[in-house]
Amino acid sequence: MGNMLQGYGIFSYALLIFLCLHLEGQYYSYAKGCDFFQGSWVYDGVWAMWDWQSHITQVPTYDTSGCPFVEEEFDCQKNGQPDDQYLKYRWKPDACALPRIRIYHKFLIFQRIYMVHIQWGGHAEEVKGEKIIFVGDSLSLNQWQLLTCMLYAAVPQTHYTITRKEAISTFSLPDYDVSVTLSRNAFLVDLVNTVVGRVLKLDSIENGDAWRGYDMLIFNTWHWWLHKGSQQPWDYIEAGGEILKDMDRLVAFREGLTTWSKWVDNNVDFSNTKVFFQGISPTHYNGKIGMGQTQQLAMDKLNQ
């Protein structure tokens, strides 16, 4: 089983970095103009953190064993991963340095952005809690699982809650008024059970009502649009008021995204809400790399 981070690719991990940096829309000057998508993985076996008494504390890097609610399939060590070197890499953008999610003087900080309140020069500024939602297929599940475990690792002693109602799961840190939600929806548009069977409605997105009121929305869809046979999760497609047994999948994908984009335009206040969409993830089959290596290969070797 590979590293939980390795499956995301550069876009996904850079997105998680951006989530941390962009909470409340605030940036520190060192992050302005930094392209988080341009960078490399660097070895960083242990992080140093400065505590309130100005003592250096050695903090281990993120580890699934420290996340009590990690799902079994994401716990690489528990599933027999023979080494732990992959846990000691972090993503470093070329144009800036990013510190770790951490606690400083009992206030939660995401990459030096205060979420609960800011103390500076004797003044305290109250800021509202953040609500983030991932919407999509298993890639969204992976990202949600990683971010929630990272948040827990930052405040392991604080109270947290995880609730699930049908396709909606929410992780919350009540003390910090922070929540991260997952909406399992592989197509973004509606997939409904009817008397004739399961119908994928390309022109309907009523499930979008559950996405309102969030500060950040992260969408992805692609993988399930191509499945056929027993792996196809629908029986019919409805497009333009017509029920079809099948249609060109790329055309269906375009129709579904058109419906989704209209929903975003009509329901999102872009002055207060950030929206991300991740398209097709890169795939890698039958390659000769990744065959037992415990260290990252240099780019020149990857290109050979």
mmCIF file of C-alpha atoms in Angstrom:
data_model
loop_
_atom_site.group_PDB
_atom_site.id
_atom_site.type_symbol
_atom_site.label_atom_id
_atom_site.label_comp_id
_atom_site.label_asym_id
_atom_site.label_seq_id
_atom_site.Cartn_x
_atom_site.Cartn_y
_atom_site.Cartn_z
ATOM 1 C CA MET A 1 0.000 0.000 0.000
ATOM 2 C CA GLY A 2 1.453 3.361 -0.985
ATOM 3 C CA ASN A 3 1.722 6.596 0.875
ATOM 4 C CA MET A 4 -1.535 8.368 1.524
ATOM 5 C CA LEU A 5 -0.058 11.564 0.092
ATOM 6 C CA GLN A 6 1.441 9.961 -2.973
ATOM 7 C CA GLY A 7 -1.958 9.156 -4.449
ATOM 8 C CA TYR A 8 -3.031 12.768 -4.605
ATOM 9 C CA GLY A 9 -0.557 14.235 -7.043
ATOM 10 C CA ILE A 10 0.783 17.753 -6.966
ATOM 11 C CA PHE A 11 -2.583 19.475 -7.457
ATOM 12 C CA SER A 12 -4.319 17.787 -4.553
ATOM 13 C CA TYR A 13 -1.562 18.353 -2.026
ATOM 14 C CA ALA A 14 -1.038 21.943 -3.153
ATOM 15 C CA LEU A 15 -4.776 22.406 -2.694
ATOM 16 C CA LEU A 16 -4.571 21.237 0.911
ATOM 17 C CA ILE A 17 -1.725 23.693 1.470
ATOM 18 C CA PHE A 18 -3.877 26.430 -0.025
ATOM 19 C CA LEU A 19 -6.765 25.533 2.285
ATOM 20 C CA CYS A 20 -4.547 26.119 5.263
ATOM 21 C CA LEU A 21 -3.125 29.368 3.925
ATOM 22 C CA HIS A 22 -6.345 30.877 2.687
ATOM 23 C CA LEU A 23 -8.579 30.478 5.722
ATOM 24 C CA GLU A 24 -10.373 33.776 6.298
ATOM 25 C CA GLY A 25 -8.832 35.079 3.080
ATOM 26 C CA GLN A 26 -5.707 36.250 4.904
ATOM 27 C CA TYR A 27 -2.172 35.920 3.586
ATOM 28 C CA TYR A 28 1.182 36.700 5.025
ATOM 29 C CA SER A 29 3.455 38.581 2.678
ATOM 30 C CA TYR A 30 5.756 35.623 2.120
ATOM 31 C CA ALA A 31 2.886 33.642 0.616
ATOM 32 C CA LYS A 32 1.654 36.317 -1.784
ATOM 33 C CA GLY A 33 2.404 35.415 -5.351
ATOM 34 C CA CYS A 34 3.622 31.956 -4.402
ATOM 35 C CA ASP A 35 2.577 29.232 -6.829
ATOM 36 C CA PHE A 36 1.950 26.233 -4.574
ATOM 37 C CA PHE A 37 1.701 23.945 -7.603
ATOM 38 C CA GLN A 38 5.347 24.474 -8.576
ATOM 39 C CA GLY A 39 7.720 22.748 -6.196
ATOM 40 C CA SER A 40 9.144 19.440 -5.081
ATOM 41 C CA TRP A 41 9.042 16.873 -2.298
ATOM 42 C CA VAL A 42 11.841 17.403 0.223
ATOM 43 C CA TYR A 43 13.010 15.137 3.012
ATOM 44 C CA ASP A 44 12.213 16.532 6.451
ATOM 45 C CA GLY A 45 12.475 13.845 9.086
ATOM 46 C CA VAL A 46 11.287 15.927 12.023
ATOM 47 C CA TRP A 47 9.791 19.348 12.491
ATOM 48 C CA ALA A 48 11.015 21.854 15.079
ATOM 49 C CA MET A 49 8.341 23.910 16.846
ATOM 50 C CA TRP A 50 8.847 26.886 19.134
ATOM 51 C CA ASP A 51 6.623 26.654 22.180
ATOM 52 C CA TRP A 52 5.296 29.410 24.455
ATOM 53 C CA GLN A 53 8.299 29.256 26.796
ATOM 54 C CA SER A 54 10.639 29.620 23.789
ATOM 55 C CA HIS A 55 11.793 26.035 23.945
ATOM 56 C CA ILE A 56 12.332 23.950 20.858
ATOM 57 C CA THR A 57 10.063 20.911 20.774
ATOM 58 C CA GLN A 58 10.723 18.101 18.325
ATOM 59 C CA VAL A 59 7.469 17.171 16.648
ATOM 60 C CA PRO A 60 7.196 14.050 14.498
ATOM 61 C CA THR A 61 5.742 14.377 11.041
ATOM 62 C CA TYR A 62 2.166 13.360 10.303
ATOM 63 C CA ASP A 63 1.497 9.670 10.867
ATOM 64 C CA THR A 64 -1.741 7.734 10.418
ATOM 65 C CA SER A 65 -1.087 5.910 13.695
ATOM 66 C CA GLY A 66 -1.742 9.206 15.470
ATOM 67 C CA CYS A 67 -5.182 9.614 13.894
ATOM 68 C CA PRO A 68 -7.739 7.553 15.859
ATOM 69 C CA PHE A 69 -10.467 7.874 13.218
ATOM 70 C CA VAL A 70 -8.427 7.158 10.075
ATOM 71 C CA GLU A 71 -10.219 4.618 7.902
ATOM 72 C CA GLU A 72 -8.563 1.218 7.713
ATOM 73 C CA GLU A 73 -7.726 1.398 4.011
ATOM 74 C CA PHE A 74 -5.764 4.619 4.578
ATOM 75 C CA ASP A 75 -3.640 3.285 7.442
ATOM 76 C CA CYS A 76 -0.574 2.195 5.496
ATOM 77 C CA GLN A 77 1.432 1.131 8.542
ATOM 78 C CA LYS A 78 -1.390 -1.016 9.863
ATOM 79 C CA ASN A 79 -1.784 -2.582 6.419
ATOM 80 C CA GLY A 80 1.826 -3.722 6.354
ATOM 81 C CA GLN A 81 3.822 -0.861 4.816
ATOM 82 C CA PRO A 82 7.380 -2.050 5.613
ATOM 83 C CA ASP A 83 9.049 1.359 5.984
ATOM 84 C CA ASP A 84 8.138 4.806 7.273
ATOM 85 C CA GLN A 85 10.436 7.012 5.212
ATOM 86 C CA TYR A 86 7.543 8.246 3.085
ATOM 87 C CA LEU A 87 6.156 9.960 6.195
ATOM 88 C CA LYS A 88 9.203 12.215 6.316
ATOM 89 C CA TYR A 89 8.655 14.139 3.104
ATOM 90 C CA ARG A 90 6.848 17.430 2.734
ATOM 91 C CA TRP A 91 5.837 19.503 -0.251
ATOM 92 C CA LYS A 92 7.938 22.647 -0.695
ATOM 93 C CA PRO A 93 6.878 25.267 -3.257
ATOM 94 C CA ASP A 94 9.773 26.799 -5.169
ATOM 95 C CA ALA A 95 8.858 30.380 -4.281
ATOM 96 C CA CYS A 96 8.120 30.180 -0.556
ATOM 97 C CA ALA A 97 8.551 28.126 2.606
ATOM 98 C CA LEU A 98 5.521 26.716 4.370
ATOM 99 C CA PRO A 99 5.590 25.905 8.089
ATOM 100 C CA ARG A 100 3.568 23.043 9.471
ATOM 101 C CA ILE A 101 0.024 23.180 10.802
ATOM 102 C CA ARG A 102 0.680 23.738 14.480
ATOM 103 C CA ILE A 103 -0.440 25.087 17.850
ATOM 104 C CA TYR A 104 1.150 28.239 19.214
ATOM 105 C CA HIS A 105 0.164 29.535 22.653
ATOM 106 C CA LYS A 106 -3.021 27.461 22.572
ATOM 107 C CA PHE A 107 -4.368 29.091 19.407
ATOM 108 C CA LEU A 108 -4.832 26.987 16.298
ATOM 109 C CA ILE A 109 -2.727 28.265 13.409
ATOM 110 C CA PHE A 110 -2.890 27.023 9.841
ATOM 111 C CA GLN A 111 0.416 27.901 8.220
ATOM 112 C CA ARG A 112 0.648 30.936 10.550
ATOM 113 C CA ILE A 113 -2.936 32.003 9.926
ATOM 114 C CA TYR A 114 -4.881 32.373 13.188
ATOM 115 C CA MET A 115 -8.340 30.838 12.962
ATOM 116 C CA VAL A 116 -9.859 31.533 16.349
ATOM 117 C CA HIS A 117 -8.453 34.959 17.068
ATOM 118 C CA ILE A 118 -5.343 36.985 16.498
ATOM 119 C CA GLN A 119 -3.332 38.604 19.264
ATOM 120 C CA TRP A 120 -1.022 41.268 17.947
ATOM 121 C CA GLY A 121 0.248 44.308 19.813
ATOM 122 C CA GLY A 122 -2.187 43.746 22.645
ATOM 123 C CA HIS A 123 -5.254 43.726 20.382
ATOM 124 C CA ALA A 124 -7.473 40.721 19.783
ATOM 125 C CA GLU A 125 -9.383 40.321 16.544
ATOM 126 C CA GLU A 126 -12.248 37.850 16.550
ATOM 127 C CA VAL A 127 -12.736 35.910 13.339
ATOM 128 C CA LYS A 128 -15.456 33.444 12.495
ATOM 129 C CA GLY A 129 -14.821 29.726 12.257
ATOM 130 C CA GLU A 130 -14.235 28.098 8.911
ATOM 131 C CA LYS A 131 -16.554 25.661 7.131
ATOM 132 C CA ILE A 132 -14.989 23.618 4.340
ATOM 133 C CA ILE A 133 -16.676 20.977 2.205
ATOM 134 C CA PHE A 134 -15.263 18.389 -0.185
ATOM 135 C CA VAL A 135 -17.731 17.136 -2.808
ATOM 136 C CA GLY A 136 -16.979 14.231 -5.119
ATOM 137 C CA ASP A 137 -15.819 10.628 -5.269
ATOM 138 C CA SER A 138 -13.077 8.704 -3.456
ATOM 139 C CA LEU A 139 -10.532 11.424 -4.230
ATOM 140 C CA SER A 140 -12.613 13.821 -2.140
ATOM 141 C CA LEU A 141 -12.774 11.165 0.576
ATOM 142 C CA ASN A 142 -8.981 10.896 0.526
ATOM 143 C CA GLN A 143 -8.523 14.654 0.781
ATOM 144 C CA TRP A 144 -11.116 14.960 3.544
ATOM 145 C CA GLN A 145 -9.529 12.107 5.490
ATOM 146 C CA LEU A 146 -6.065 13.631 5.202
ATOM 147 C CA LEU A 147 -7.078 17.154 6.193
ATOM 148 C CA THR A 148 -9.100 15.974 9.195
ATOM 149 C CA CYS A 149 -6.191 13.847 10.422
ATOM 150 C CA MET A 150 -3.827 16.802 9.956
ATOM 151 C CA LEU A 151 -6.143 19.010 12.011
ATOM 152 C CA TYR A 152 -6.359 16.404 14.741
ATOM 153 C CA ALA A 153 -2.564 16.068 14.749
ATOM 154 C CA ALA A 154 -2.327 19.830 15.353
ATOM 155 C CA VAL A 155 -4.574 19.639 18.442
ATOM 156 C CA PRO A 156 -4.591 15.996 19.609
ATOM 157 C CA GLN A 157 -5.934 16.823 23.075
ATOM 158 C CA THR A 158 -8.898 18.882 21.933
ATOM 159 C CA HIS A 159 -12.451 17.601 21.628
ATOM 160 C CA TYR A 160 -13.608 16.598 18.163
ATOM 161 C CA THR A 161 -16.789 15.177 16.693
ATOM 162 C CA ILE A 162 -17.473 13.148 13.555
ATOM 163 C CA THR A 163 -21.042 12.794 12.363
ATOM 164 C CA ARG A 164 -22.495 11.071 9.314
ATOM 165 C CA LYS A 165 -25.976 11.413 7.871
ATOM 166 C CA GLU A 166 -26.508 9.499 4.654
ATOM 167 C CA ALA A 167 -23.834 10.764 2.207
ATOM 168 C CA ILE A 168 -22.655 13.664 4.411
ATOM 169 C CA SER A 169 -19.823 13.306 6.948
ATOM 170 C CA THR A 170 -18.631 16.212 9.099
ATOM 171 C CA PHE A 171 -15.530 16.524 11.257
ATOM 172 C CA SER A 172 -15.683 19.377 13.780
ATOM 173 C CA LEU A 173 -13.417 21.000 16.330
ATOM 174 C CA PRO A 174 -15.999 22.758 18.536
ATOM 175 C CA ASP A 175 -13.388 24.637 20.568
ATOM 176 C CA TYR A 176 -12.162 26.296 17.373
ATOM 177 C CA ASP A 177 -15.488 26.532 15.544
ATOM 178 C CA VAL A 178 -14.020 24.666 12.579
ATOM 179 C CA SER A 179 -15.711 22.004 10.466
ATOM 180 C CA VAL A 180 -14.651 19.969 7.435
ATOM 181 C CA THR A 181 -17.436 18.158 5.590
ATOM 182 C CA LEU A 182 -17.470 15.433 2.961
ATOM 183 C CA SER A 183 -20.361 15.080 0.511
ATOM 184 C CA ARG A 184 -20.119 11.761 -1.324
ATOM 185 C CA ASN A 185 -21.318 12.501 -4.833
ATOM 186 C CA ALA A 186 -19.307 10.936 -7.631
ATOM 187 C CA PHE A 187 -21.135 12.807 -10.431
ATOM 188 C CA LEU A 188 -22.007 16.121 -8.705
ATOM 189 C CA VAL A 189 -25.383 16.001 -10.496
ATOM 190 C CA ASP A 190 -28.267 13.931 -9.114
ATOM 191 C CA LEU A 191 -28.341 10.140 -9.144
ATOM 192 C CA VAL A 192 -31.795 9.000 -8.016
ATOM 193 C CA ASN A 193 -33.645 5.736 -7.554
ATOM 194 C CA THR A 194 -36.885 5.557 -9.552
ATOM 195 C CA VAL A 195 -39.414 2.862 -10.438
ATOM 196 C CA VAL A 196 -37.470 2.128 -13.635
ATOM 197 C CA GLY A 197 -34.084 1.984 -11.899
ATOM 198 C CA ARG A 198 -31.195 4.274 -11.024
ATOM 199 C CA VAL A 199 -31.244 7.414 -13.157
ATOM 200 C CA LEU A 200 -28.320 9.806 -13.591
ATOM 201 C CA LYS A 201 -29.955 13.201 -14.171
ATOM 202 C CA LEU A 202 -27.541 15.410 -16.070
ATOM 203 C CA ASP A 203 -29.775 18.479 -15.800
ATOM 204 C CA SER A 204 -30.602 18.188 -12.092
ATOM 205 C CA ILE A 205 -28.518 19.149 -9.069
ATOM 206 C CA GLU A 206 -30.973 19.251 -6.167
ATOM 207 C CA ASN A 207 -28.330 17.677 -3.917
ATOM 208 C CA GLY A 208 -26.504 21.015 -4.164
ATOM 209 C CA ASP A 209 -28.751 22.357 -1.400
ATOM 210 C CA ALA A 210 -26.425 20.589 1.048
ATOM 211 C CA TRP A 211 -23.441 22.622 -0.194
ATOM 212 C CA ARG A 212 -24.737 26.048 0.775
ATOM 213 C CA GLY A 213 -23.242 28.146 3.557
ATOM 214 C CA TYR A 214 -19.624 27.000 3.300
ATOM 215 C CA ASP A 215 -16.531 29.193 3.179
ATOM 216 C CA MET A 216 -14.728 26.890 0.776
ATOM 217 C CA LEU A 217 -16.018 24.259 -1.656
ATOM 218 C CA ILE A 218 -13.722 21.707 -3.299
ATOM 219 C CA PHE A 219 -15.258 19.604 -6.079
ATOM 220 C CA ASN A 220 -14.007 16.699 -8.141
ATOM 221 C CA THR A 221 -15.573 14.255 -10.581
ATOM 222 C CA TRP A 222 -14.415 12.046 -13.435
ATOM 223 C CA HIS A 223 -13.567 8.489 -12.455
ATOM 224 C CA TRP A 224 -17.091 7.037 -12.371
ATOM 225 C CA TRP A 225 -18.262 8.572 -15.632
ATOM 226 C CA LEU A 226 -16.430 5.889 -17.616
ATOM 227 C CA HIS A 227 -17.501 2.780 -15.714
ATOM 228 C CA LYS A 228 -19.609 0.232 -17.566
ATOM 229 C CA GLY A 229 -21.139 -3.147 -16.844
ATOM 230 C CA SER A 230 -21.391 -4.233 -13.223
ATOM 231 C CA GLN A 231 -19.325 -1.245 -12.060
ATOM 232 C CA GLN A 232 -21.686 1.290 -13.615
ATOM 233 C CA PRO A 233 -23.665 2.835 -10.731
ATOM 234 C CA TRP A 234 -26.665 3.914 -12.838
ATOM 235 C CA ASP A 235 -29.160 2.205 -15.162
ATOM 236 C CA TYR A 236 -30.308 5.165 -17.256
ATOM 237 C CA ILE A 237 -29.213 8.689 -18.130
ATOM 238 C CA GLU A 238 -31.674 11.557 -18.283
ATOM 239 C CA ALA A 239 -30.633 14.450 -20.527
ATOM 240 C CA GLY A 240 -32.823 17.179 -21.963
ATOM 241 C CA GLY A 241 -35.935 15.481 -20.609
ATOM 242 C CA GLU A 242 -35.146 12.247 -22.438
ATOM 243 C CA ILE A 243 -34.379 8.926 -20.722
ATOM 244 C CA LEU A 244 -31.494 7.107 -22.399
ATOM 245 C CA LYS A 245 -29.972 3.695 -21.855
ATOM 246 C CA ASP A 246 -26.529 5.145 -22.578
ATOM 247 C CA MET A 247 -24.771 7.979 -24.387
ATOM 248 C CA ASP A 248 -21.296 9.221 -25.228
ATOM 249 C CA ARG A 249 -19.646 9.442 -21.818
ATOM 250 C CA LEU A 250 -17.625 12.568 -22.620
ATOM 251 C CA VAL A 251 -20.781 14.305 -23.786
ATOM 252 C CA ALA A 252 -22.519 13.216 -20.581
ATOM 253 C CA PHE A 253 -19.564 14.489 -18.548
ATOM 254 C CA ARG A 254 -19.774 17.871 -20.295
ATOM 255 C CA GLU A 255 -23.535 18.081 -19.709
ATOM 256 C CA GLY A 256 -23.104 17.272 -16.031
ATOM 257 C CA LEU A 257 -20.354 19.848 -15.570
ATOM 258 C CA THR A 258 -22.459 22.456 -17.341
ATOM 259 C CA THR A 259 -25.235 21.866 -14.811
ATOM 260 C CA TRP A 260 -22.732 22.031 -11.964
ATOM 261 C CA SER A 261 -21.115 25.254 -13.229
ATOM 262 C CA LYS A 262 -24.526 26.926 -13.493
ATOM 263 C CA TRP A 263 -25.222 25.925 -9.896
ATOM 264 C CA VAL A 264 -21.943 27.499 -8.793
ATOM 265 C CA ASP A 265 -22.638 30.722 -10.702
ATOM 266 C CA ASN A 266 -26.148 31.006 -9.259
ATOM 267 C CA ASN A 267 -25.489 29.956 -5.663
ATOM 268 C CA VAL A 268 -21.985 31.006 -4.641
ATOM 269 C CA ASP A 269 -21.043 34.451 -3.359
ATOM 270 C CA PHE A 270 -17.475 34.671 -4.612
ATOM 271 C CA SER A 271 -16.688 37.611 -2.342
ATOM 272 C CA ASN A 272 -16.995 35.272 0.654
ATOM 273 C CA THR A 273 -16.508 31.783 -0.757
ATOM 274 C CA LYS A 274 -13.677 30.050 -2.591
ATOM 275 C CA VAL A 275 -14.445 27.299 -5.106
ATOM 276 C CA PHE A 276 -12.020 24.709 -6.463
ATOM 277 C CA PHE A 277 -12.597 22.052 -9.077
ATOM 278 C CA GLN A 278 -10.206 19.180 -9.676
ATOM 279 C CA GLY A 279 -10.567 17.384 -12.969
ATOM 280 C CA ILE A 280 -8.948 14.212 -14.196
ATOM 281 C CA SER A 281 -6.308 12.739 -11.896
ATOM 282 C CA PRO A 282 -3.182 11.265 -13.499
ATOM 283 C CA THR A 283 -3.018 7.481 -13.537
ATOM 284 C CA HIS A 284 -0.010 5.192 -13.553
ATOM 285 C CA TYR A 285 -0.258 1.548 -14.587
ATOM 286 C CA ASN A 286 2.391 -1.170 -14.850
ATOM 287 C CA GLY A 287 5.285 1.213 -14.290
ATOM 288 C CA LYS A 288 8.754 0.107 -13.311
ATOM 289 C CA ILE A 289 9.182 2.686 -10.558
ATOM 290 C CA GLY A 290 7.618 2.284 -7.152
ATOM 291 C CA MET A 291 8.961 -1.270 -6.865
ATOM 292 C CA GLY A 292 10.202 -1.288 -3.300
ATOM 293 C CA GLN A 293 12.044 2.032 -3.166
ATOM 294 C CA THR A 294 12.087 3.703 0.231
ATOM 295 C CA GLN A 295 13.447 7.043 -0.967
ATOM 296 C CA GLN A 296 12.282 9.537 -3.554
ATOM 297 C CA LEU A 297 13.885 9.159 -6.972
ATOM 298 C CA ALA A 298 15.505 12.158 -8.615
ATOM 299 C CA MET A 299 13.593 13.649 -11.531
ATOM 300 C CA ASP A 300 16.301 12.701 -14.025
ATOM 301 C CA LYS A 301 15.902 9.037 -13.027
ATOM 302 C CA LEU A 302 12.135 9.256 -13.318
ATOM 303 C CA ASN A 303 12.498 10.547 -16.868
ATOM 304 C CA GLN A 304 14.824 7.753 -17.986
#
